[in-house]
Amino acid sequence: MTISRIEVIQKLTVLFLIVLGLYFTKEFLMPLFIGGVIATFFLPFCKWMESKKIPRGLAAVFCVFSLLLFITGLGALLGGQIAMLSEDFVFIKKLAFEAYDSAQQFILNNFGITLKKQGQLINDQQQNFASIIPVIADSLSAIVGNFLLILVYILGLLYYRNHIKKFILQFSKSKKDELEILLYKVAVVSQQYLLGLSKMIVCLWVMYGVGFSVIGVKNAVFFAVLCGVLEIVPFIGNIVGTTITVLVAIAQGGDSTLIIGIIVIYGTVQLIQGWILEPLIVGSQVKINTLFTIIALILGELLWGIPGIFLAIPLIAMFKIVSDNFESLKPFGFLIGEIEKPAAKIKLPPNLLKVIKKKFPF
């Protein structure tokens, strides 16, 4: 049975409308989706507490409290490291002023712009920057508001999860069991992705911390934590963290040996991560091919910014599971899924046992 051109156009139109809807409703959906993904991560912990006769509401509160405790601990660790790093700010400031004077002299010698004119241009830019401060303040207030909203969503989704599940199952009473299995798979893929990502970040903290400490990077723990946390942004996160480490090391007076050492450690960690840690820790839970992983990340950033990058992989993994279970969506699941490689078949010569006995008689 072939798919008609009209059906293809209808599916693409629906897909376009979904993407358009995600863009225009991002203020509402973004905190809700983040809360939902994080709630699946805490679901086993919540169920374990409930099995110990802890009321569901109290168990959900403990989950949110655990999240806040982790964020506070991570913030305290980074804050302490930044305080230690601030001891070098005087030296970095001195280098910055020297670089500023050199840049001014270079502009004067090569472009003929006087020091007075350069100072006037800088003052104009400072005035423009002052006008941006209210915008930054509004952005910070929006971030705090969304964070509180995410905590409320996590609490509500954990507490009302059975009620929401029963609501969804009412849409298909004839295939209730299949739909329940589908909901379970969707929750598990999100949970396994976040769990694997958490383990990966901890491993990166250890490897970067040990490596940076061995070669003598100042505030090695801070940069190790930074590189690990930026793993949340696939592909470019570690590159950004390592670049920041290199730039600060240069500003602190690091020589070429130290810079090369940082780059070598980055390459070694990436090699271990790609060939050993990811297959062992993450496994094949998120079965999305590389091309559509990149497309999902770009689309997520275009639609929802940085939160969209965080949500892109778990959401596309959920979409694949849903697509694989609905006949009309199976082409999409096939398109974004991994390429199935046929198992290698080892051809054995006939009468192998006789050949072995003939060659090695004993």
Short mmCIF file of C-alpha atoms in Angstrom, two decimals:
data_model
loop_
_atom_site.label_atom_id
_atom_site.label_comp_id
_atom_site.label_asym_id
_atom_site.label_seq_id
_atom_site.Cartn_x
_atom_site.Cartn_y
_atom_site.Cartn_z
CA MET A 1 0.00 0.00 0.00
CA THR A 2 1.58 3.26 -1.11
CA ILE A 3 1.21 6.58 0.64
CA SER A 4 -0.49 9.20 -1.49
CA ARG A 5 0.93 12.64 -2.08
CA ILE A 6 -1.95 14.20 -0.12
CA GLU A 7 -1.15 12.07 2.95
CA VAL A 8 2.50 13.11 2.81
CA ILE A 9 1.52 16.79 2.57
CA GLN A 10 -0.90 16.36 5.48
CA LYS A 11 1.78 14.80 7.70
CA LEU A 12 4.33 17.48 6.86
CA THR A 13 1.72 20.18 7.51
CA VAL A 14 0.89 18.70 10.91
CA LEU A 15 4.60 18.49 11.74
CA PHE A 16 5.09 22.13 10.72
CA LEU A 17 2.13 23.23 12.85
CA ILE A 18 3.53 21.33 15.83
CA VAL A 19 6.91 23.08 15.49
CA LEU A 20 5.13 26.43 15.09
CA GLY A 21 3.03 25.71 18.18
CA LEU A 22 6.13 24.81 20.21
CA TYR A 23 7.69 28.15 19.28
CA PHE A 24 4.69 30.34 20.15
CA THR A 25 3.89 28.48 23.39
CA LYS A 26 7.47 28.23 24.66
CA GLU A 27 6.80 30.47 27.69
CA PHE A 28 4.29 27.89 28.92
CA LEU A 29 5.68 24.60 27.60
CA MET A 30 9.38 25.10 28.31
CA PRO A 31 9.16 25.01 32.15
CA LEU A 32 6.56 22.24 31.95
CA PHE A 33 8.72 20.01 29.75
CA ILE A 34 11.85 20.62 31.84
CA GLY A 35 9.87 19.79 34.97
CA GLY A 36 8.51 16.65 33.31
CA VAL A 37 11.93 15.39 32.21
CA ILE A 38 13.46 16.02 35.66
CA ALA A 39 10.43 14.42 37.34
CA THR A 40 11.09 11.16 35.46
CA PHE A 41 14.65 11.23 36.86
CA PHE A 42 13.35 11.38 40.44
CA LEU A 43 10.55 8.86 39.81
CA PRO A 44 12.48 5.77 41.10
CA PHE A 45 13.52 7.67 44.25
CA CYS A 46 9.94 8.80 44.80
CA LYS A 47 8.60 5.26 44.35
CA TRP A 48 11.24 3.90 46.74
CA MET A 49 10.18 6.36 49.46
CA GLU A 50 6.54 5.46 48.89
CA SER A 51 7.43 1.76 49.30
CA LYS A 52 8.78 2.71 52.75
CA LYS A 53 5.30 3.98 53.71
CA ILE A 54 6.19 7.65 53.16
CA PRO A 55 3.14 9.59 51.89
CA ARG A 56 3.35 10.51 48.21
CA GLY A 57 3.14 14.25 48.85
CA LEU A 58 5.99 14.13 51.35
CA ALA A 59 8.04 11.92 48.99
CA ALA A 60 7.58 14.45 46.18
CA VAL A 61 8.70 17.26 48.52
CA PHE A 62 11.82 15.25 49.43
CA CYS A 63 12.63 14.89 45.71
CA VAL A 64 12.41 18.64 45.15
CA PHE A 65 14.44 19.25 48.31
CA SER A 66 17.12 16.83 47.05
CA LEU A 67 17.33 18.76 43.78
CA LEU A 68 17.70 22.06 45.65
CA LEU A 69 20.33 20.53 47.92
CA PHE A 70 22.35 19.35 44.91
CA ILE A 71 22.14 22.74 43.19
CA THR A 72 23.14 24.50 46.42
CA GLY A 73 26.10 22.15 46.93
CA LEU A 74 27.26 22.61 43.34
CA GLY A 75 26.89 26.38 43.67
CA ALA A 76 28.88 26.39 46.93
CA LEU A 77 31.64 24.34 45.30
CA LEU A 78 31.85 26.64 42.29
CA GLY A 79 31.59 29.72 44.51
CA GLY A 80 34.50 28.56 46.63
CA GLN A 81 36.60 27.89 43.56
CA ILE A 82 35.70 31.29 42.07
CA ALA A 83 36.75 32.92 45.35
CA MET A 84 40.13 31.17 45.05
CA LEU A 85 40.33 32.21 41.41
CA SER A 86 39.65 35.83 42.38
CA GLU A 87 43.05 35.91 44.10
CA ASP A 88 44.56 35.95 40.61
CA PHE A 89 42.30 38.77 39.41
CA VAL A 90 44.92 41.40 40.26
CA PHE A 91 47.43 39.71 37.97
CA ILE A 92 44.81 39.13 35.27
CA LYS A 93 43.71 42.78 35.55
CA LYS A 94 47.32 43.91 35.10
CA LEU A 95 47.66 41.77 31.96
CA ALA A 96 44.35 43.13 30.67
CA PHE A 97 45.52 46.74 31.07
CA GLU A 98 48.78 45.94 29.32
CA ALA A 99 46.87 44.33 26.45
CA TYR A 100 44.52 47.35 26.33
CA ASP A 101 47.43 49.79 26.06
CA SER A 102 49.05 47.68 23.34
CA ALA A 103 45.76 47.54 21.41
CA GLN A 104 45.35 51.32 21.63
CA GLN A 105 48.86 51.89 20.35
CA PHE A 106 48.33 49.39 17.51
CA ILE A 107 45.12 51.17 16.43
CA LEU A 108 46.89 54.54 16.56
CA ASN A 109 49.86 53.36 14.49
CA ASN A 110 47.88 51.40 11.87
CA PHE A 111 44.54 53.24 11.59
CA GLY A 112 45.42 56.75 12.74
CA ILE A 113 42.65 56.89 15.38
CA THR A 114 43.85 59.09 18.24
CA LEU A 115 43.76 57.97 21.87
CA LYS A 116 41.17 60.69 22.62
CA LYS A 117 38.88 59.42 19.84
CA GLN A 118 39.28 55.83 21.05
CA GLY A 119 38.36 56.91 24.59
CA GLN A 120 35.25 58.68 23.26
CA LEU A 121 34.15 55.55 21.38
CA ILE A 122 34.62 53.44 24.51
CA ASN A 123 32.54 55.90 26.56
CA ASP A 124 29.74 55.71 23.98
CA GLN A 125 29.78 51.92 24.21
CA GLN A 126 29.63 52.10 28.01
CA GLN A 127 26.53 54.27 27.76
CA ASN A 128 24.94 51.75 25.41
CA PHE A 129 25.83 48.99 27.84
CA ALA A 130 24.12 50.89 30.67
CA SER A 131 20.87 50.80 28.68
CA ILE A 132 21.12 47.00 28.51
CA ILE A 133 21.20 46.60 32.31
CA PRO A 134 17.37 46.77 32.72
CA VAL A 135 17.03 44.08 30.03
CA ILE A 136 19.52 41.87 31.90
CA ALA A 137 17.58 42.43 35.15
CA ASP A 138 14.33 41.39 33.45
CA SER A 139 16.02 38.27 32.07
CA LEU A 140 17.32 37.31 35.50
CA SER A 141 13.88 37.74 37.04
CA ALA A 142 12.41 35.56 34.27
CA ILE A 143 15.02 32.86 34.96
CA VAL A 144 14.20 32.87 38.69
CA GLY A 145 10.47 32.76 37.95
CA ASN A 146 10.87 29.83 35.53
CA PHE A 147 13.06 27.98 38.02
CA LEU A 148 10.40 28.26 40.73
CA LEU A 149 7.76 27.19 38.22
CA ILE A 150 9.85 24.13 37.27
CA LEU A 151 10.03 23.11 40.94
CA VAL A 152 6.24 23.41 41.20
CA TYR A 153 5.80 21.27 38.06
CA ILE A 154 8.16 18.59 39.39
CA LEU A 155 6.22 18.47 42.66
CA GLY A 156 2.85 18.36 40.91
CA LEU A 157 3.82 15.77 38.29
CA LEU A 158 5.27 13.40 40.90
CA TYR A 159 2.21 13.73 43.13
CA TYR A 160 -0.46 13.49 40.40
CA ARG A 161 1.35 11.03 38.11
CA ASN A 162 -1.20 8.22 38.53
CA HIS A 163 -4.08 10.63 37.97
CA ILE A 164 -2.47 11.92 34.75
CA LYS A 165 -1.73 8.35 33.63
CA LYS A 166 -5.38 7.31 34.09
CA PHE A 167 -6.47 10.37 32.12
CA ILE A 168 -4.25 9.41 29.16
CA LEU A 169 -5.36 5.76 29.24
CA GLN A 170 -9.01 6.81 28.88
CA PHE A 171 -8.32 7.86 25.27
CA SER A 172 -7.79 4.26 24.16
CA LYS A 173 -9.67 1.78 26.32
CA SER A 174 -9.42 -0.91 23.64
CA LYS A 175 -5.61 -0.78 23.66
CA LYS A 176 -5.11 0.16 27.28
CA ASP A 177 -2.24 -2.29 27.88
CA GLU A 178 -0.29 -1.17 24.80
CA LEU A 179 -0.71 2.50 25.72
CA GLU A 180 0.42 1.82 29.29
CA ILE A 181 3.57 0.11 27.98
CA LEU A 182 4.17 3.08 25.68
CA LEU A 183 3.92 5.52 28.61
CA TYR A 184 6.37 3.37 30.55
CA LYS A 185 8.88 3.37 27.67
CA VAL A 186 8.61 7.15 27.25
CA ALA A 187 9.27 7.72 30.95
CA VAL A 188 12.15 5.23 31.02
CA VAL A 189 14.00 6.71 28.02
CA SER A 190 13.97 10.17 29.62
CA GLN A 191 14.98 8.74 32.98
CA GLN A 192 17.83 6.67 31.52
CA TYR A 193 19.12 9.61 29.50
CA LEU A 194 19.36 11.89 32.55
CA LEU A 195 20.80 9.12 34.71
CA GLY A 196 23.44 8.29 32.10
CA LEU A 197 24.21 12.00 31.63
CA SER A 198 24.66 12.43 35.40
CA LYS A 199 27.07 9.49 35.61
CA MET A 200 28.94 10.83 32.59
CA ILE A 201 29.33 14.26 34.18
CA VAL A 202 30.72 12.74 37.41
CA CYS A 203 33.24 10.69 35.41
CA LEU A 204 34.28 13.81 33.50
CA TRP A 205 34.74 15.70 36.78
CA VAL A 206 37.12 13.01 38.01
CA MET A 207 39.10 12.71 34.75
CA TYR A 208 39.41 16.44 34.15
CA GLY A 209 40.18 17.08 37.83
CA VAL A 210 42.98 14.52 37.93
CA GLY A 211 44.38 15.57 34.54
CA PHE A 212 44.34 19.32 35.22
CA SER A 213 45.86 18.80 38.69
CA VAL A 214 48.69 16.65 37.32
CA ILE A 215 49.80 19.22 34.73
CA GLY A 216 49.52 22.08 37.25
CA VAL A 217 46.42 24.02 36.18
CA LYS A 218 45.45 26.53 38.87
CA ASN A 219 41.95 25.99 40.32
CA ALA A 220 41.83 22.61 38.58
CA VAL A 221 38.65 21.57 40.44
CA PHE A 222 36.73 24.61 39.17
CA PHE A 223 37.64 24.00 35.53
CA ALA A 224 36.98 20.26 35.87
CA VAL A 225 33.48 20.95 37.23
CA LEU A 226 32.90 23.57 34.52
CA CYS A 227 33.90 21.20 31.69
CA GLY A 228 31.74 18.44 33.18
CA VAL A 229 28.63 20.59 33.67
CA LEU A 230 28.88 21.92 30.11
CA GLU A 231 28.47 18.30 28.94
CA ILE A 232 24.75 19.12 29.22
CA VAL A 233 25.25 20.86 25.86
CA PRO A 234 26.30 17.99 23.56
CA PHE A 235 29.16 18.32 21.07
CA ILE A 236 30.14 21.91 21.96
CA GLY A 237 29.92 21.96 25.77
CA ASN A 238 33.31 20.41 26.47
CA ILE A 239 34.95 22.50 23.75
CA VAL A 240 33.64 25.70 25.37
CA GLY A 241 34.81 24.58 28.83
CA THR A 242 38.27 23.65 27.58
CA THR A 243 38.57 26.92 25.64
CA ILE A 244 37.77 28.89 28.80
CA THR A 245 40.37 26.84 30.69
CA VAL A 246 43.01 27.58 28.03
CA LEU A 247 42.22 31.33 27.97
CA VAL A 248 42.37 31.67 31.76
CA ALA A 249 45.60 29.64 31.86
CA ILE A 250 47.12 32.03 29.31
CA ALA A 251 45.91 35.04 31.32
CA GLN A 252 47.51 33.54 34.43
CA GLY A 253 50.84 33.33 32.63
CA GLY A 254 50.74 29.67 31.61
CA ASP A 255 53.42 28.59 29.16
CA SER A 256 53.01 26.65 25.94
CA THR A 257 53.65 23.34 27.71
CA LEU A 258 50.66 23.90 30.01
CA ILE A 259 48.40 24.88 27.10
CA ILE A 260 49.40 21.81 25.10
CA GLY A 261 48.83 19.69 28.21
CA ILE A 262 45.26 21.03 28.57
CA ILE A 263 44.52 20.25 24.91
CA VAL A 264 46.02 16.74 25.23
CA ILE A 265 43.89 16.05 28.33
CA TYR A 266 40.79 17.27 26.49
CA GLY A 267 41.50 14.94 23.56
CA THR A 268 42.24 11.99 25.85
CA VAL A 269 39.06 12.51 27.88
CA GLN A 270 36.98 12.80 24.71
CA LEU A 271 38.51 9.56 23.41
CA ILE A 272 37.72 7.71 26.66
CA GLN A 273 34.24 9.25 26.76
CA GLY A 274 33.34 8.35 23.19
CA TRP A 275 34.75 4.82 23.03
CA ILE A 276 34.41 3.55 26.60
CA LEU A 277 32.14 5.59 28.87
CA GLU A 278 29.23 6.32 26.52
CA PRO A 279 28.75 2.67 25.42
CA LEU A 280 29.02 1.46 29.03
CA ILE A 281 27.08 4.17 30.87
CA VAL A 282 24.59 5.58 28.37
CA GLY A 283 24.34 2.48 26.21
CA SER A 284 21.76 2.42 23.45
CA GLN A 285 18.90 3.99 25.41
CA VAL A 286 18.61 6.95 23.04
CA LYS A 287 18.62 5.29 19.62
CA ILE A 288 18.85 8.41 17.45
CA ASN A 289 21.33 8.72 14.60
CA THR A 290 23.96 11.45 14.73
CA LEU A 291 22.52 13.56 11.90
CA PHE A 292 19.11 13.98 13.52
CA THR A 293 20.66 14.44 16.95
CA ILE A 294 22.44 17.51 15.56
CA ILE A 295 19.26 18.66 13.80
CA ALA A 296 17.30 18.26 17.05
CA LEU A 297 19.89 20.31 18.96
CA ILE A 298 19.84 23.11 16.38
CA LEU A 299 16.05 23.12 16.23
CA GLY A 300 15.84 23.08 20.02
CA GLU A 301 18.13 26.11 20.25
CA LEU A 302 16.16 27.98 17.57
CA LEU A 303 12.84 27.29 19.28
CA TRP A 304 13.70 27.55 22.99
CA GLY A 305 17.32 28.67 23.30
CA ILE A 306 19.62 26.94 25.82
CA PRO A 307 16.73 25.06 27.53
CA GLY A 308 15.82 23.72 24.09
CA ILE A 309 19.30 22.20 23.75
CA PHE A 310 18.86 20.46 27.11
CA LEU A 311 15.44 19.10 26.11
CA ALA A 312 16.21 18.22 22.48
CA ILE A 313 17.63 14.72 22.92
CA PRO A 314 15.13 13.34 25.48
CA LEU A 315 12.20 14.80 23.56
CA ILE A 316 13.28 13.41 20.19
CA ALA A 317 13.92 10.04 21.87
CA MET A 318 10.35 10.12 23.23
CA PHE A 319 9.06 11.09 19.80
CA LYS A 320 10.84 8.09 18.27
CA ILE A 321 9.25 5.70 20.77
CA VAL A 322 5.81 7.14 20.01
CA SER A 323 6.50 6.96 16.25
CA ASP A 324 7.55 3.31 16.48
CA ASN A 325 4.20 2.44 18.08
CA PHE A 326 1.88 4.22 15.63
CA GLU A 327 1.63 3.00 12.06
CA SER A 328 1.20 6.47 10.54
CA LEU A 329 4.32 7.77 12.32
CA LYS A 330 6.64 4.79 11.73
CA PRO A 331 8.40 6.46 8.74
CA PHE A 332 9.51 9.28 11.05
CA GLY A 333 10.76 6.78 13.64
CA PHE A 334 12.70 4.98 10.93
CA LEU A 335 14.19 8.25 9.61
CA ILE A 336 15.58 9.51 12.94
CA GLY A 337 16.61 6.08 14.25
CA GLU A 338 19.99 4.42 14.04
CA ILE A 339 20.95 2.48 10.94
CA GLU A 340 20.57 -1.21 11.64
CA LYS A 341 23.79 -2.98 10.82
CA PRO A 342 23.45 -6.62 9.81
CA ALA A 343 25.21 -8.99 12.14
CA ALA A 344 28.53 -10.17 10.83
CA LYS A 345 28.41 -13.79 9.71
CA ILE A 346 31.55 -15.81 10.15
CA LYS A 347 31.86 -18.42 7.44
CA LEU A 348 33.47 -21.57 8.77
CA PRO A 349 35.01 -24.09 6.43
CA PRO A 350 33.16 -27.40 6.12
CA ASN A 351 34.33 -30.28 8.30
CA LEU A 352 36.20 -27.82 10.56
CA LEU A 353 36.67 -30.39 13.31
CA LYS A 354 38.35 -32.84 10.92
CA VAL A 355 40.71 -30.14 9.65
CA ILE A 356 41.76 -29.21 13.20
CA LYS A 357 42.43 -32.83 14.14
CA LYS A 358 44.47 -33.28 10.99
CA LYS A 359 46.61 -30.20 11.60
CA PHE A 360 47.01 -30.70 15.35
CA PRO A 361 46.91 -34.42 16.11
CA PHE A 362 47.14 -35.27 19.80
#
